[in-house]
Coordinates of N, CA and C in Angstrom, one line a residue:
M7 N 20.3 20.6 -225.0 CA 21.7 20.3 -224.6 C 21.6 19.6 -223.3
S8 N 22.3 18.5 -223.1 CA 22.3 17.7 -221.9 C 23.6 18.1 -221.1
G9 N 23.4 18.0 -219.8 CA 24.6 18.2 -218.9 C 24.5 17.4 -217.7
K10 N 25.6 16.9 -217.2 CA 25.6 16.1 -216.0 C 26.7 16.8 -215.0
S11 N 26.3 16.9 -213.8 CA 27.2 17.5 -212.8 C 28.2 16.4 -212.4
Q12 N 29.3 16.8 -211.9 CA 30.4 15.9 -211.5 C 29.9 15.1 -210.3
D13 N 29.0 15.7 -209.5 CA 28.5 15.0 -208.4 C 27.5 13.9 -208.9
Q14 N 27.8 12.6 -208.6 CA 27.0 11.6 -209.2 C 25.6 11.5 -208.6
K15 N 25.4 12.3 -207.5 CA 24.0 12.3 -206.8 C 23.1 13.2 -207.6
M16 N 23.6 14.1 -208.5 CA 22.7 15.0 -209.2 C 23.0 15.0 -210.7
R17 N 22.3 14.2 -211.4 CA 22.4 14.1 -212.9 C 21.2 14.8 -213.4
I18 N 21.4 15.8 -214.3 CA 20.3 16.5 -214.9 C 20.5 16.7 -216.4
T19 N 19.4 17.1 -217.0 CA 19.4 17.5 -218.4 C 19.0 18.9 -218.5
V20 N 19.7 19.7 -219.2 CA 19.4 21.1 -219.4 C 19.1 21.3 -220.9
E21 N 17.9 21.8 -221.2 CA 17.5 22.0 -222.6 C 17.3 23.5 -222.8
L22 N 18.3 24.1 -223.5 CA 18.2 25.5 -223.9 C 17.3 25.7 -225.1
S23 N 16.6 26.8 -225.1 CA 15.8 27.2 -226.3 C 16.0 28.6 -226.7
Q24 N 16.0 28.8 -228.0 CA 16.1 30.2 -228.5 C 14.8 30.5 -229.3
V25 N 14.5 31.8 -229.2 CA 13.2 32.2 -229.9 C 13.6 33.4 -230.8
I26 N 13.1 33.3 -232.0 CA 13.2 34.4 -233.0 C 11.8 35.0 -233.2
Y27 N 11.6 36.3 -232.9 CA 10.3 36.9 -233.1 C 10.3 37.7 -234.4
N28 N 9.1 38.0 -234.9 CA 8.9 38.7 -236.1 C 9.3 37.9 -237.4
Y29 N 9.3 36.6 -237.3 CA 9.7 35.8 -238.4 C 8.7 36.0 -239.6
F30 N 7.4 36.1 -239.2 CA 6.4 36.2 -240.3 C 6.0 37.7 -240.6
D31 N 6.6 38.6 -240.0 CA 6.3 40.0 -240.2 C 7.6 40.7 -240.9
I32 N 7.5 40.8 -242.2 CA 8.7 41.2 -242.9 C 8.9 42.8 -242.8
S33 N 7.9 43.4 -242.2 CA 8.1 44.9 -242.0 C 9.0 45.1 -240.8
K34 N 9.3 44.1 -240.0 CA 10.1 44.2 -238.8 C 11.4 43.4 -238.9
E35 N 12.4 43.8 -238.3 CA 13.7 43.0 -238.2 C 13.5 41.8 -237.3
P36 N 14.0 40.6 -237.6 CA 13.8 39.5 -236.7 C 14.6 39.8 -235.4
E37 N 14.1 39.4 -234.3 CA 14.7 39.6 -232.9 C 14.9 38.3 -232.2
G38 N 16.1 38.0 -231.8 CA 16.4 36.7 -231.2 C 16.8 36.8 -229.8
M39 N 16.3 35.9 -229.0 CA 16.7 35.9 -227.5 C 16.5 34.4 -227.0
L40 N 16.9 34.3 -225.7 CA 16.8 33.0 -225.1 C 15.3 32.8 -224.7
G41 N 14.8 31.6 -225.0 CA 13.5 31.2 -224.5 C 13.6 30.6 -223.1
S42 N 12.5 30.0 -222.6 CA 12.6 29.4 -221.3 C 13.5 28.2 -221.3
T43 N 14.1 27.9 -220.2 CA 15.1 26.8 -220.1 C 14.4 25.6 -219.3
L44 N 14.5 24.5 -219.9 CA 14.0 23.3 -219.2 C 15.1 22.5 -218.5
I45 N 14.8 22.2 -217.2 CA 15.8 21.4 -216.5 C 15.0 20.1 -216.1
V46 N 15.5 18.9 -216.5 CA 14.9 17.7 -216.1 C 15.8 17.0 -215.0
V47 N 15.3 16.8 -213.8 CA 16.0 16.2 -212.7 C 15.5 14.8 -212.4
P48 N 16.3 14.0 -211.6 CA 15.9 12.7 -211.3 C 14.6 12.7 -210.4
G49 N 13.8 11.7 -210.6 CA 12.6 11.5 -209.7 C 12.1 10.1 -209.8
N50 N 11.4 9.7 -208.7 CA 10.9 8.4 -208.7 C 9.8 8.1 -209.7
S51 N 9.1 9.2 -210.1 CA 8.1 9.2 -211.2 C 8.2 10.5 -212.0
K52 N 7.4 10.6 -213.0 CA 7.5 11.8 -213.8 C 6.6 12.9 -213.1
G53 N 7.1 14.2 -213.3 CA 6.4 15.3 -212.7 C 6.8 16.6 -213.2
R54 N 6.0 17.6 -213.0 CA 6.4 19.0 -213.4 C 6.1 19.9 -212.3
L55 N 7.0 20.7 -212.0 CA 6.9 21.7 -210.9 C 5.8 22.6 -211.1
S56 N 5.5 23.0 -212.3 CA 4.4 24.0 -212.6 C 3.1 23.5 -212.2
N57 N 2.9 22.2 -212.0 CA 1.6 21.6 -211.6 C 1.6 21.2 -210.2
I58 N 2.5 21.7 -209.4 CA 2.5 21.4 -207.9 C 2.5 22.7 -207.2
S59 N 1.6 22.9 -206.3 CA 1.5 24.1 -205.5 C 2.5 24.2 -204.4
D60 N 2.6 25.3 -203.8 CA 3.6 25.5 -202.7 C 3.2 24.6 -201.5
S61 N 2.0 24.2 -201.4 CA 1.6 23.3 -200.3 C 1.8 21.8 -200.7
G62 N 2.3 21.6 -201.9 CA 2.6 20.2 -202.2 C 1.4 19.4 -202.8
R63 N 0.5 20.1 -203.4 CA -0.7 19.5 -204.0 C -0.7 19.7 -205.5
F64 N -1.3 18.8 -206.3 CA -1.4 19.0 -207.7 C -2.4 20.1 -208.0
I65 N -2.1 20.9 -208.9 CA -2.9 22.1 -209.3 C -4.0 21.7 -210.2
Q66 N -3.7 20.9 -211.2 CA -4.7 20.5 -212.2 C -4.6 18.9 -212.4
D67 N -5.7 18.4 -212.9 CA -5.7 16.9 -213.2 C -4.6 16.6 -214.1
E68 N -4.0 15.5 -214.0 CA -2.9 15.1 -214.8 C -2.9 13.6 -215.1
T69 N -2.8 13.2 -216.4 CA -2.9 11.8 -216.7 C -1.8 11.5 -217.8
Y70 N -1.0 10.5 -217.6 CA 0.0 10.1 -218.6 C 0.2 8.6 -218.5
A71 N 0.8 8.0 -219.6 CA 1.0 6.6 -219.6 C 2.5 6.3 -219.3
S72 N 2.7 5.3 -218.5 CA 4.1 4.9 -218.1 C 4.1 3.4 -218.4
G73 N 4.7 3.0 -219.5 CA 4.7 1.6 -219.9 C 3.2 1.2 -220.2
D74 N 2.8 0.1 -219.5 CA 1.4 -0.4 -219.6 C 0.5 0.3 -218.6
K75 N 1.0 1.1 -217.8 CA 0.2 1.7 -216.7 C -0.3 3.1 -217.1
I76 N -1.5 3.5 -216.7 CA -2.0 4.9 -216.8 C -1.9 5.5 -215.4
I77 N -1.2 6.6 -215.3 CA -1.0 7.3 -214.1 C -2.0 8.5 -214.1
Q78 N -2.9 8.6 -213.1 CA -3.8 9.6 -212.9 C -3.6 10.4 -211.6
R79 N -3.6 11.7 -211.7 CA -3.5 12.5 -210.5 C -4.6 13.6 -210.5
A80 N -5.2 13.7 -209.4 CA -6.4 14.6 -209.3 C -6.0 15.9 -208.7
A81 N -6.6 17.0 -209.3 CA -6.3 18.3 -208.7 C -6.6 18.3 -207.2
G82 N -5.7 18.9 -206.5 CA -5.9 19.0 -205.0 C -5.4 17.8 -204.2
S83 N -5.0 16.7 -204.9 CA -4.4 15.6 -204.2 C -3.0 15.9 -203.9
Y84 N -2.4 15.2 -202.8 CA -1.0 15.4 -202.4 C -0.1 14.8 -203.5
A85 N 1.0 15.5 -203.7 CA 2.0 15.0 -204.6 C 3.0 14.0 -204.0
N86 N 2.8 13.8 -202.7 CA 3.6 12.8 -202.0 C 5.1 13.0 -202.1
G87 N 5.5 14.3 -202.0 CA 6.9 14.6 -202.0 C 7.5 14.7 -203.4
L88 N 6.7 14.5 -204.4 CA 7.3 14.6 -205.8 C 7.8 16.0 -206.0
L89 N 9.1 16.1 -206.3 CA 9.8 17.4 -206.5 C 9.8 18.2 -205.2
G90 N 9.7 17.5 -204.1 CA 9.5 18.2 -202.8 C 10.6 19.2 -202.5
A91 N 11.9 18.9 -202.8 CA 13.0 19.8 -202.5 C 12.9 21.1 -203.4
W92 N 12.4 20.9 -204.6 CA 12.3 22.0 -205.5 C 11.1 22.9 -205.1
V93 N 10.0 22.3 -204.6 CA 8.8 23.0 -204.1 C 9.3 23.9 -203.0
T94 N 10.0 23.3 -202.0 CA 10.5 24.1 -200.9 C 11.4 25.3 -201.3
L95 N 12.3 25.0 -202.3 CA 13.2 26.0 -202.7 C 12.4 27.1 -203.4
R96 N 11.5 26.8 -204.2 CA 10.6 27.8 -204.9 C 9.9 28.7 -203.9
R97 N 9.4 28.1 -202.9 CA 8.7 28.8 -201.9 C 9.7 29.8 -201.2
Q98 N 10.9 29.4 -201.0 CA 11.9 30.2 -200.3 C 12.5 31.2 -201.2
N99 N 12.7 30.9 -202.4 CA 13.5 31.8 -203.3 C 12.9 31.7 -204.8
P100 N 11.7 32.3 -205.0 CA 11.0 32.2 -206.3 C 11.8 32.8 -207.4
K101 N 12.6 33.8 -207.1 CA 13.3 34.5 -208.2 C 14.3 33.5 -208.9
L102 N 14.8 32.5 -208.2 CA 15.7 31.6 -208.8 C 15.1 30.8 -210.0
F103 N 13.7 30.7 -210.0 CA 13.0 29.9 -211.0 C 12.6 30.7 -212.2
E104 N 12.9 32.0 -212.2 CA 12.4 32.9 -213.4 C 13.1 32.4 -214.7
G105 N 12.2 32.1 -215.7 CA 12.7 31.7 -217.0 C 13.1 30.2 -217.0
I106 N 12.8 29.5 -216.0 CA 13.2 28.1 -215.9 C 12.0 27.2 -215.6
S107 N 11.9 26.1 -216.2 CA 10.9 25.1 -216.0 C 11.6 23.8 -215.4
I108 N 11.1 23.3 -214.3 CA 11.6 22.1 -213.7 C 10.7 20.9 -213.9
M109 N 11.2 19.8 -214.4 CA 10.4 18.6 -214.6 C 11.3 17.5 -214.1
C110 N 10.7 16.3 -213.7 CA 11.5 15.2 -213.3 C 11.1 13.9 -214.0
Q111 N 12.0 13.0 -214.1 CA 11.8 11.8 -214.8 C 12.8 10.8 -214.2
E112 N 12.5 9.5 -214.3 CA 13.4 8.5 -213.6 C 14.8 8.6 -214.0
S113 N 15.2 8.8 -215.2 CA 16.6 8.9 -215.6 C 17.0 10.3 -216.0
A114 N 16.1 11.3 -215.6 CA 16.5 12.7 -215.8 C 16.7 13.1 -217.3
T115 N 15.9 12.5 -218.2 CA 16.0 12.7 -219.6 C 14.7 13.2 -220.2
V116 N 14.7 13.7 -221.4 CA 13.5 14.1 -222.1 C 12.8 12.9 -222.8
D117 N 11.8 12.4 -222.2 CA 11.1 11.3 -222.9 C 9.8 11.8 -223.5
G118 N 8.9 10.9 -223.9 CA 7.7 11.3 -224.6 C 6.8 12.2 -223.7
V119 N 6.6 11.8 -222.4 CA 5.8 12.5 -221.5 C 6.3 13.9 -221.2
I120 N 7.6 14.0 -220.9 CA 8.3 15.3 -220.7 C 8.1 16.2 -221.9
H121 N 8.3 15.6 -223.1 CA 8.3 16.4 -224.3 C 6.9 17.0 -224.5
K122 N 5.8 16.2 -224.2 CA 4.5 16.7 -224.4 C 4.1 17.8 -223.4
W123 N 4.6 17.6 -222.2 CA 4.4 18.6 -221.2 C 5.1 19.9 -221.6
R124 N 6.3 19.8 -222.2 CA 7.0 20.9 -222.6 C 6.3 21.6 -223.8
M125 N 5.7 20.9 -224.7 CA 4.9 21.5 -225.8 C 3.7 22.2 -225.2
E126 N 3.0 21.7 -224.3 CA 1.9 22.3 -223.7 C 2.3 23.7 -223.0
E127 N 3.4 23.6 -222.4 CA 4.0 24.8 -221.7 C 4.3 25.9 -222.7
L128 N 4.9 25.5 -223.8 CA 5.2 26.5 -224.9 C 4.0 27.0 -225.6
A129 N 3.0 26.2 -225.7 CA 1.7 26.6 -226.3 C 1.1 27.7 -225.5
G130 N 1.3 27.7 -224.2 CA 0.8 28.8 -223.3 C 1.5 30.1 -223.5
R131 N 2.7 30.1 -224.1 CA 3.5 31.3 -224.3 C 3.4 31.8 -225.7
Y132 N 3.2 30.9 -226.7 CA 3.2 31.4 -228.1 C 2.0 30.8 -228.8
K133 N 1.2 31.7 -229.3 CA -0.1 31.3 -230.0 C 0.2 30.5 -231.2
Q134 N 1.2 30.9 -232.0 CA 1.5 30.2 -233.2 C 3.1 30.2 -233.3
S135 N 3.6 29.0 -233.7 CA 5.1 29.0 -233.6 C 5.6 27.8 -234.5
V136 N 6.9 28.0 -234.9 CA 7.6 26.9 -235.7 C 8.8 26.5 -234.8
W137 N 9.0 25.2 -234.6 CA 10.0 24.8 -233.7 C 11.0 23.8 -234.4
S138 N 12.2 24.0 -234.2 CA 13.3 23.2 -234.8 C 13.8 22.3 -233.7
R139 N 13.7 20.9 -233.9 CA 14.1 20.0 -232.9 C 14.9 18.8 -233.4
D140 N 15.5 18.1 -232.5 CA 16.3 16.9 -232.9 C 15.4 15.8 -233.5
A141 N 16.0 14.9 -234.2 CA 15.2 13.8 -234.7 C 15.1 12.7 -233.7
L142 N 14.3 12.9 -232.7 CA 14.1 12.0 -231.6 C 12.8 11.3 -231.7
A143 N 12.6 10.1 -231.1 CA 11.4 9.4 -231.2 C 10.3 10.2 -230.5
A144 N 10.6 10.8 -229.4 CA 9.6 11.6 -228.6 C 9.0 12.7 -229.4
T145 N 9.7 13.3 -230.3 CA 9.2 14.4 -231.1 C 8.4 14.0 -232.3
M146 N 8.4 12.7 -232.6 CA 7.8 12.3 -233.9 C 6.7 11.2 -233.7
N147 N 6.3 10.9 -232.5 CA 5.2 9.9 -232.3 C 3.9 10.6 -232.6
E148 N 2.9 9.7 -232.8 CA 1.6 10.2 -233.2 C 0.9 11.2 -232.2
S149 N 1.0 10.9 -230.9 CA 0.4 11.8 -229.9 C 1.0 13.1 -229.9
A150 N 2.4 13.2 -230.1 CA 3.1 14.4 -230.1 C 2.6 15.3 -231.3
K151 N 2.4 14.6 -232.5 CA 2.0 15.3 -233.7 C 0.6 15.9 -233.5
I152 N -0.3 15.2 -232.8 CA -1.6 15.6 -232.6 C -1.6 16.9 -231.7
L153 N -0.8 16.8 -230.6 CA -0.7 17.9 -229.7 C -0.1 19.1 -230.4
M154 N 0.9 18.9 -231.2 CA 1.4 20.1 -231.9 C 0.4 20.8 -232.8
S155 N -0.5 20.0 -233.5 CA -1.5 20.5 -234.3 C -2.5 21.3 -233.4
C156 N -2.9 20.8 -232.3 CA -3.8 21.5 -231.4 C -3.2 22.8 -230.9
A157 N -1.9 22.8 -230.7 CA -1.2 23.9 -230.1 C -0.7 24.9 -231.2
H158 N -1.1 24.7 -232.4 CA -0.7 25.6 -233.5 C 0.8 25.7 -233.6
Q159 N 1.4 24.5 -233.5 CA 2.9 24.5 -233.6 C 3.3 23.7 -234.9
I160 N 4.2 24.2 -235.6 CA 4.8 23.4 -236.8 C 6.2 23.0 -236.4
E161 N 6.5 21.8 -236.7 CA 7.8 21.3 -236.2 C 8.7 21.1 -237.4
H162 N 10.0 21.5 -237.3 CA 11.0 21.3 -238.3 C 12.0 20.3 -237.6
V163 N 12.2 19.1 -238.1 CA 13.1 18.2 -237.5 C 14.4 18.2 -238.2
I164 N 15.5 18.3 -237.5 CA 16.8 18.3 -238.0 C 17.2 16.9 -238.4
A165 N 17.7 16.7 -239.5 CA 18.1 15.3 -240.0 C 19.2 14.8 -239.1
G166 N 19.2 13.4 -239.0 CA 20.2 12.8 -238.2 C 21.6 13.2 -238.6
K167 N 22.5 13.3 -237.6 CA 23.9 13.7 -237.7 C 24.1 15.1 -238.2
M168 N 23.0 15.9 -238.4 CA 23.1 17.3 -238.8 C 23.0 18.3 -237.7
T169 N 22.6 17.8 -236.5 CA 22.4 18.7 -235.4 C 23.7 19.6 -235.1
P170 N 24.9 19.0 -235.1 CA 26.1 19.8 -234.7 C 26.3 21.0 -235.6
V171 N 25.7 21.0 -236.9 CA 26.0 22.1 -237.8 C 24.8 22.9 -238.1
L172 N 23.6 22.5 -237.5 CA 22.4 23.3 -237.8 C 21.7 23.8 -236.6
Q173 N 21.7 23.1 -235.5 CA 21.0 23.5 -234.3 C 21.8 24.7 -233.6
I174 N 21.1 25.8 -233.3 CA 21.7 27.0 -232.8 C 22.4 26.7 -231.5
T175 N 21.7 25.9 -230.6 CA 22.4 25.6 -229.3 C 23.7 25.0 -229.5
D176 N 23.8 24.0 -230.5 CA 25.1 23.3 -230.7 C 26.1 24.2 -231.4
T177 N 25.7 25.0 -232.4 CA 26.7 25.8 -233.1 C 27.2 27.0 -232.4
D178 N 26.4 27.6 -231.5 CA 26.7 28.9 -231.0 C 26.6 29.1 -229.5
L179 N 25.8 28.2 -228.8 CA 25.5 28.5 -227.4 C 26.0 27.5 -226.4
A180 N 26.2 26.2 -226.9 CA 26.5 25.2 -225.9 C 27.9 25.4 -225.2
M181 N 28.9 25.7 -226.0 CA 30.2 25.9 -225.4 C 30.3 27.1 -224.5
P182 N 29.8 28.3 -224.9 CA 29.8 29.4 -223.9 C 28.9 29.2 -222.7
F183 N 27.8 28.4 -222.9 CA 27.0 28.1 -221.7 C 27.7 27.2 -220.7
K184 N 28.3 26.2 -221.2 CA 29.1 25.3 -220.4 C 30.2 26.0 -219.7
A185 N 30.9 26.9 -220.4 CA 32.0 27.7 -219.8 C 31.4 28.6 -218.7
A186 N 30.3 29.2 -218.9 CA 29.6 30.0 -217.9 C 29.2 29.2 -216.7
C187 N 28.7 28.0 -216.9 CA 28.3 27.1 -215.8 C 29.6 26.8 -215.0
A188 N 30.7 26.5 -215.7 CA 31.9 26.2 -215.0 C 32.4 27.3 -214.1
R189 N 32.3 28.5 -214.6 CA 32.7 29.7 -213.8 C 31.8 29.9 -212.6
A190 N 30.5 29.7 -212.8 CA 29.5 29.9 -211.7 C 29.7 28.8 -210.6
K191 N 30.1 27.6 -211.1 CA 30.3 26.5 -210.2 C 31.6 26.7 -209.3
D192 N 32.6 27.2 -210.0 CA 33.8 27.6 -209.3 C 33.6 28.6 -208.2
E193 N 32.7 29.6 -208.5 CA 32.4 30.6 -207.5 C 31.7 30.0 -206.3
I194 N 30.8 29.1 -206.6 CA 30.0 28.5 -205.5 C 30.9 27.7 -204.6
R195 N 31.8 26.9 -205.3 CA 32.8 26.1 -204.5 C 33.7 26.9 -203.6
T196 N 34.2 28.0 -204.2 CA 35.0 28.9 -203.4 C 34.3 29.5 -202.2
S197 N 33.0 29.9 -202.4 CA 32.2 30.4 -201.4 C 31.9 29.4 -200.3
L198 N 31.6 28.1 -200.7 CA 31.4 27.1 -199.7 C 32.6 26.8 -198.9
K199 N 33.8 26.7 -199.6 CA 35.0 26.4 -198.9 C 35.3 27.5 -197.8
Q200 N 35.1 28.8 -198.2 CA 35.3 29.9 -197.3 C 34.4 29.8 -196.1
R201 N 33.1 29.5 -196.4 CA 32.1 29.4 -195.3 C 32.5 28.3 -194.3
C202 N 32.9 27.1 -194.9 CA 33.3 26.0 -194.0 C 34.5 26.4 -193.2
K203 N 35.4 27.1 -193.8 CA 36.6 27.5 -193.1 C 36.3 28.5 -191.9
D204 N 35.4 29.5 -192.2 CA 35.0 30.5 -191.3 C 34.3 29.8 -190.1
E205 N 33.5 28.8 -190.4 CA 32.7 28.1 -189.3 C 33.4 27.0 -188.7
G206 N 34.6 26.7 -189.2 CA 35.4 25.7 -188.6 C 34.9 24.3 -188.7
I207 N 34.2 24.0 -189.8 CA 33.6 22.7 -190.1 C 34.3 22.1 -191.3
P208 N 34.2 20.7 -191.4 CA 34.8 20.1 -192.6 C 34.1 20.6 -193.9
E209 N 34.9 20.6 -194.9 CA 34.3 21.0 -196.2 C 33.3 20.1 -196.7
V210 N 32.1 20.6 -197.0 CA 31.0 19.9 -197.6 C 30.6 20.6 -198.9
L211 N 30.9 19.9 -200.0 CA 30.7 20.6 -201.3 C 29.7 19.9 -202.2
D212 N 28.7 19.3 -201.5 CA 27.6 18.6 -202.3 C 26.8 19.7 -203.1
I213 N 26.4 19.3 -204.3 CA 25.6 20.1 -205.2 C 24.2 19.7 -205.0
G214 N 23.3 20.6 -204.5 CA 21.9 20.3 -204.4 C 21.1 21.3 -205.2
P215 N 19.7 21.3 -205.1 CA 18.8 22.1 -205.9 C 19.2 23.6 -205.9
Y216 N 19.6 24.1 -204.8 CA 19.9 25.6 -204.8 C 21.1 25.8 -205.7
E217 N 22.2 25.0 -205.5 CA 23.4 25.2 -206.2 C 23.2 25.0 -207.7
V218 N 22.4 24.0 -208.1 CA 22.1 23.7 -209.5 C 21.4 25.0 -210.1
L219 N 20.4 25.5 -209.5 CA 19.7 26.6 -210.0 C 20.6 27.9 -210.1
K220 N 21.4 28.1 -209.0 CA 22.2 29.3 -209.0 C 23.2 29.2 -210.1
I221 N 23.8 28.1 -210.3 CA 24.8 27.9 -211.4 C 24.1 28.2 -212.8
I222 N 23.0 27.6 -213.0 CA 22.3 27.8 -214.3 C 21.8 29.2 -214.5
Q223 N 21.3 29.8 -213.4 CA 20.8 31.2 -213.6 C 21.9 32.1 -213.8
D224 N 23.1 32.0 -213.2 CA 24.2 32.8 -213.4 C 24.7 32.6 -214.9
A225 N 24.7 31.4 -215.3 CA 25.1 31.1 -216.7 C 24.2 31.7 -217.7
L226 N 22.9 31.6 -217.4 CA 21.9 32.2 -218.4 C 22.0 33.7 -218.4
T227 N 22.3 34.3 -217.3 CA 22.5 35.8 -217.3 C 23.7 36.2 -218.2
E228 N 24.8 35.4 -218.2 CA 25.9 35.6 -219.1 C 25.4 35.4 -220.6
M229 N 24.6 34.4 -220.8 CA 24.2 34.1 -222.2 C 23.3 35.2 -222.7
R230 N 22.4 35.7 -221.9 CA 21.5 36.8 -222.4 C 22.3 38.0 -222.8
Q231 N 23.4 38.3 -222.0 CA 24.3 39.4 -222.3 C 25.0 39.2 -223.6
L232 N 25.5 38.0 -223.8 CA 26.2 37.6 -225.0 C 25.3 37.7 -226.2
I233 N 24.1 37.2 -226.1 CA 23.1 37.3 -227.2 C 22.8 38.8 -227.5
H234 N 22.6 39.6 -226.5 CA 22.3 41.0 -226.7 C 23.4 41.7 -227.4
D235 N 24.7 41.5 -227.0 CA 25.8 42.2 -227.5 C 26.2 41.8 -228.9
N236 N 25.9 40.5 -229.3 CA 26.4 40.0 -230.6 C 25.3 39.6 -231.5
N237 N 24.0 39.8 -231.1 CA 22.9 39.4 -231.9 C 23.0 37.9 -232.3
T238 N 23.5 37.1 -231.3 CA 23.9 35.7 -231.6 C 22.8 34.9 -232.2
V239 N 21.6 34.9 -231.7 CA 20.6 34.0 -232.2 C 20.2 34.3 -233.6
V240 N 20.0 35.6 -233.9 CA 19.6 35.9 -235.3 C 20.7 35.6 -236.3
A241 N 22.0 35.9 -235.9 CA 23.1 35.7 -236.7 C 23.2 34.2 -237.0
A242 N 23.0 33.4 -236.0 CA 23.1 31.9 -236.1 C 21.9 31.4 -237.0
G243 N 20.8 32.0 -236.8 CA 19.6 31.6 -237.6 C 19.8 31.9 -239.1
R244 N 20.5 33.0 -239.4 CA 20.8 33.3 -240.8 C 21.8 32.3 -241.3
R245 N 22.9 32.1 -240.6 CA 24.0 31.2 -241.1 C 23.5 29.8 -241.2
N246 N 22.7 29.3 -240.3 CA 22.2 27.9 -240.3 C 21.0 27.7 -241.2
G247 N 20.6 28.7 -241.8 CA 19.5 28.5 -242.9 C 18.1 28.8 -242.4
Y248 N 17.9 29.1 -241.1 CA 16.5 29.3 -240.7 C 15.8 30.5 -241.2
L249 N 16.6 31.5 -241.5 CA 16.1 32.8 -242.0 C 16.4 33.0 -243.5
A250 N 16.7 31.9 -244.2 CA 17.0 32.1 -245.6 C 15.7 32.4 -246.4
Y251 N 14.6 31.9 -245.8 CA 13.3 32.2 -246.5 C 12.3 32.7 -245.4
R252 N 11.7 33.9 -245.7 CA 10.7 34.5 -244.9 C 9.5 34.8 -245.8
P253 N 8.3 34.3 -245.5 CA 7.2 34.5 -246.3 C 6.8 36.0 -246.3

């Protein structure tokens, strides 16, 4: 799911994920919950916060292609401010980042590089998995397919124009998530207005990294409660056909 803030300085993409456990174990009932949430923010180049230390250095070697160029980053080298504001915020308030992955890309969208980094991240959490994704070029190129095979991931691609009626995010979670974000944003605006009034300063309502994460974390808390109370993910999985067949 993509989302853009009204503040033109901060355009982001939010990718919600849902996980259904016990799919292959018919002795247990399937259990559905939110998976990790990906946030793609604007950046001068591509990067992932998980590979940048609190001191602003790359943790592991990193290589990716950008057009005709090959970008190489050595472990221990400085990230030169890449995702710098997010590194600082993580150091100051690590709890805000729980269950959230931050990556950056020039237009704040999921491209082939971001998609492969995301697959690597998911491979570290799930030893074997089946993933349902949109019919995007990033998910179907040859390098992505090789990485999926190495990560023991099977991909189910939703046919074009069928996402609105088959993808669980679209059918059951996008609208309540956006509504929860709107409520959280209103609370932050009210708090900022009151603080400016108390301090006798002009109202400054810019949305920065802290506000973005606070809004999304508050919304995700609502979503987890919604899923727990209504068994939303499993119910949607059954209705949308994902659980029609279990081996």
